mmCIF file of C-alpha atoms in Angstrom:
data_model
loop_
_atom_site.group_PDB
_atom_site.id
_atom_site.type_symbol
_atom_site.label_atom_id
_atom_site.label_comp_id
_atom_site.label_asym_id
_atom_site.label_seq_id
_atom_site.Cartn_x
_atom_site.Cartn_y
_atom_site.Cartn_z
ATOM 1 C CA GLN A 1 -5.348 1.548 18.681
ATOM 2 C CA VAL A 2 -3.656 0.612 15.409
ATOM 3 C CA GLN A 3 -1.826 3.092 13.190
ATOM 4 C CA LEU A 4 -0.472 2.734 9.662
ATOM 5 C CA VAL A 5 2.126 5.299 8.625
ATOM 6 C CA GLU A 6 3.218 5.616 4.989
ATOM 7 C CA SER A 7 6.426 7.197 3.753
ATOM 8 C CA GLY A 8 8.439 7.464 0.562
ATOM 9 C CA GLY A 9 6.186 9.494 -1.691
ATOM 10 C CA GLY A 10 7.395 12.466 -3.668
ATOM 11 C CA LEU A 11 7.979 13.991 -7.077
ATOM 12 C CA VAL A 12 9.763 11.978 -9.751
ATOM 13 C CA GLN A 13 10.213 12.216 -13.504
ATOM 14 C CA ALA A 14 8.589 9.726 -15.832
ATOM 15 C CA GLY A 15 10.670 6.575 -16.018
ATOM 16 C CA GLY A 16 11.946 7.022 -12.498
ATOM 17 C CA SER A 17 11.452 4.952 -9.357
ATOM 18 C CA LEU A 18 10.111 5.361 -5.856
ATOM 19 C CA ARG A 19 9.780 3.014 -2.901
ATOM 20 C CA LEU A 20 6.864 3.394 -0.533
ATOM 21 C CA SER A 21 6.834 1.990 2.978
ATOM 22 C CA CYS A 22 3.958 1.481 5.402
ATOM 23 C CA ALA A 23 4.514 0.478 9.005
ATOM 24 C CA ALA A 24 1.714 -0.742 11.248
ATOM 25 C CA SER A 25 1.951 -0.234 14.984
ATOM 26 C CA GLY A 26 -0.218 -0.494 18.073
ATOM 27 C CA SER A 27 -2.313 -3.312 19.486
ATOM 28 C CA ILE A 28 -1.690 -6.013 16.880
ATOM 29 C CA PHE A 29 -1.881 -9.791 17.190
ATOM 30 C CA SER A 30 -1.245 -10.397 13.521
ATOM 31 C CA ILE A 31 -1.925 -8.992 10.063
ATOM 32 C CA ASN A 32 -3.369 -10.972 7.181
ATOM 33 C CA HIS A 33 -3.599 -9.062 3.901
ATOM 34 C CA MET A 34 -1.682 -5.821 3.410
ATOM 35 C CA GLY A 35 -2.196 -3.708 0.357
ATOM 36 C CA TRP A 36 -1.649 -0.495 -1.512
ATOM 37 C CA TYR A 37 -4.419 1.557 -3.064
ATOM 38 C CA ARG A 38 -4.296 4.841 -4.909
ATOM 39 C CA GLN A 39 -6.673 7.666 -5.661
ATOM 40 C CA ALA A 40 -6.116 10.227 -8.391
ATOM 41 C CA PRO A 41 -8.032 13.527 -8.481
ATOM 42 C CA GLY A 42 -11.610 12.971 -9.631
ATOM 43 C CA LYS A 43 -11.253 9.190 -9.624
ATOM 44 C CA GLN A 44 -12.246 6.382 -7.292
ATOM 45 C CA ARG A 45 -9.743 4.709 -5.032
ATOM 46 C CA GLU A 46 -8.358 1.612 -6.746
ATOM 47 C CA LEU A 47 -6.327 -1.402 -5.720
ATOM 48 C CA VAL A 48 -2.695 -1.286 -6.808
ATOM 49 C CA ALA A 49 -1.307 -4.428 -5.177
ATOM 50 C CA GLU A 50 -1.854 -6.665 -2.205
ATOM 51 C CA ILE A 51 0.072 -9.379 -0.395
ATOM 52 C CA THR A 52 -0.950 -12.064 2.069
ATOM 53 C CA SER A 53 0.937 -13.004 5.204
ATOM 54 C CA GLY A 54 2.251 -16.003 3.265
ATOM 55 C CA GLY A 55 3.618 -13.847 0.477
ATOM 56 C CA SER A 56 1.040 -14.373 -2.266
ATOM 57 C CA THR A 57 0.637 -11.243 -4.354
ATOM 58 C CA ARG A 58 -1.897 -9.658 -6.678
ATOM 59 C CA TYR A 59 -1.484 -6.616 -8.907
ATOM 60 C CA SER A 60 -3.705 -4.407 -10.966
ATOM 61 C CA ASP A 61 -3.131 -4.789 -14.688
ATOM 62 C CA SER A 62 -1.911 -1.197 -14.949
ATOM 63 C CA VAL A 63 1.124 -1.810 -12.716
ATOM 64 C CA LYS A 64 2.036 -5.436 -13.480
ATOM 65 C CA GLY A 65 5.689 -5.756 -14.386
ATOM 66 C CA ARG A 66 6.528 -2.294 -13.024
ATOM 67 C CA PHE A 67 5.569 -2.412 -9.328
ATOM 68 C CA THR A 68 6.560 -4.970 -6.703
ATOM 69 C CA ILE A 69 4.883 -5.399 -3.343
ATOM 70 C CA SER A 70 6.689 -7.037 -0.437
ATOM 71 C CA ARG A 71 6.404 -7.192 3.329
ATOM 72 C CA ASP A 72 8.370 -7.794 6.487
ATOM 73 C CA ASN A 73 6.059 -9.656 8.861
ATOM 74 C CA ALA A 74 8.397 -9.181 11.817
ATOM 75 C CA LYS A 75 8.159 -5.417 11.359
ATOM 76 C CA ASN A 76 4.483 -5.313 10.292
ATOM 77 C CA THR A 77 5.649 -3.325 7.282
ATOM 78 C CA VAL A 78 4.641 -3.443 3.641
ATOM 79 C CA TYR A 79 6.618 -1.944 0.767
ATOM 80 C CA LEU A 80 5.825 -0.931 -2.784
ATOM 81 C CA GLN A 81 8.720 -0.656 -5.212
ATOM 82 C CA MET A 82 7.573 1.415 -8.178
ATOM 83 C CA ASN A 83 9.689 1.406 -11.331
ATOM 84 C CA SER A 84 9.161 2.881 -14.783
ATOM 85 C CA LEU A 85 6.749 5.392 -13.359
ATOM 86 C CA LYS A 86 4.297 7.133 -15.658
ATOM 87 C CA PRO A 87 2.339 10.384 -15.256
ATOM 88 C CA ASP A 88 -0.809 8.230 -14.962
ATOM 89 C CA ASP A 89 0.626 6.818 -11.716
ATOM 90 C CA THR A 90 0.201 10.228 -10.077
ATOM 91 C CA ALA A 91 -2.108 9.810 -7.084
ATOM 92 C CA VAL A 92 -2.310 9.648 -3.324
ATOM 93 C CA TYR A 93 -1.205 6.168 -2.301
ATOM 94 C CA TYR A 94 -2.787 4.526 0.744
ATOM 95 C CA CYS A 95 -1.827 1.328 2.506
ATOM 96 C CA ASN A 96 -4.223 -0.890 4.352
ATOM 97 C CA ALA A 97 -4.056 -3.961 6.525
ATOM 98 C CA ASP A 98 -6.416 -6.655 7.800
ATOM 99 C CA VAL A 99 -5.607 -6.544 11.499
ATOM 100 C CA TYR A 100 -6.262 -9.041 14.267
ATOM 101 C CA SER A 101 -6.118 -7.052 17.495
ATOM 102 C CA PRO A 102 -6.725 -7.647 21.208
ATOM 103 C CA ILE A 103 -8.824 -4.472 21.243
ATOM 104 C CA ALA A 104 -11.380 -5.839 18.787
ATOM 105 C CA THR A 105 -13.610 -8.910 18.795
ATOM 106 C CA ARG A 106 -13.140 -9.452 15.061
ATOM 107 C CA PRO A 107 -10.500 -8.438 12.491
ATOM 108 C CA PHE A 108 -10.775 -5.003 10.969
ATOM 109 C CA VAL A 109 -9.233 -3.008 8.132
ATOM 110 C CA ALA A 110 -6.891 -0.189 9.087
ATOM 111 C CA TRP A 111 -5.839 2.543 6.649
ATOM 112 C CA GLY A 112 -2.899 4.883 6.465
ATOM 113 C CA GLN A 113 -3.197 8.620 5.927
ATOM 114 C CA GLY A 114 -1.837 8.506 2.380
ATOM 115 C CA THR A 115 1.306 9.711 0.654
ATOM 116 C CA GLN A 116 1.413 11.773 -2.520
ATOM 117 C CA VAL A 117 3.196 10.424 -5.577
ATOM 118 C CA THR A 118 3.601 12.833 -8.488
ATOM 119 C CA VAL A 119 5.153 11.772 -11.778
ATOM 120 C CA SER A 120 6.099 14.554 -14.174
ATOM 121 C CA SER A 121 6.290 14.059 -17.921
#
């Protein structure tokens, strides 16, 4: 099995910062893309940022210049540094990973359980 565990969410005032972490563990050969998504109440889950194993990154327009995604391949961990937070950033944040595993014949996408981020005005 493969598990992704997020941490670092919480309550912060507008303009503040938070750092999310997501560690993958279990039967893993390697991980290609890792990413962060978020889902606010009544809205669809949306991509926030993603990063390849080589370090290439992509961000949604709403977080460009404020959020930074990074990863530690040796630890199978992805991070999301969130600065200048706004109330509109309030959501449950999920990480995901494209996993190559000895327990599967083809790569699959694993998801974390989510961590709540609340930004007060």
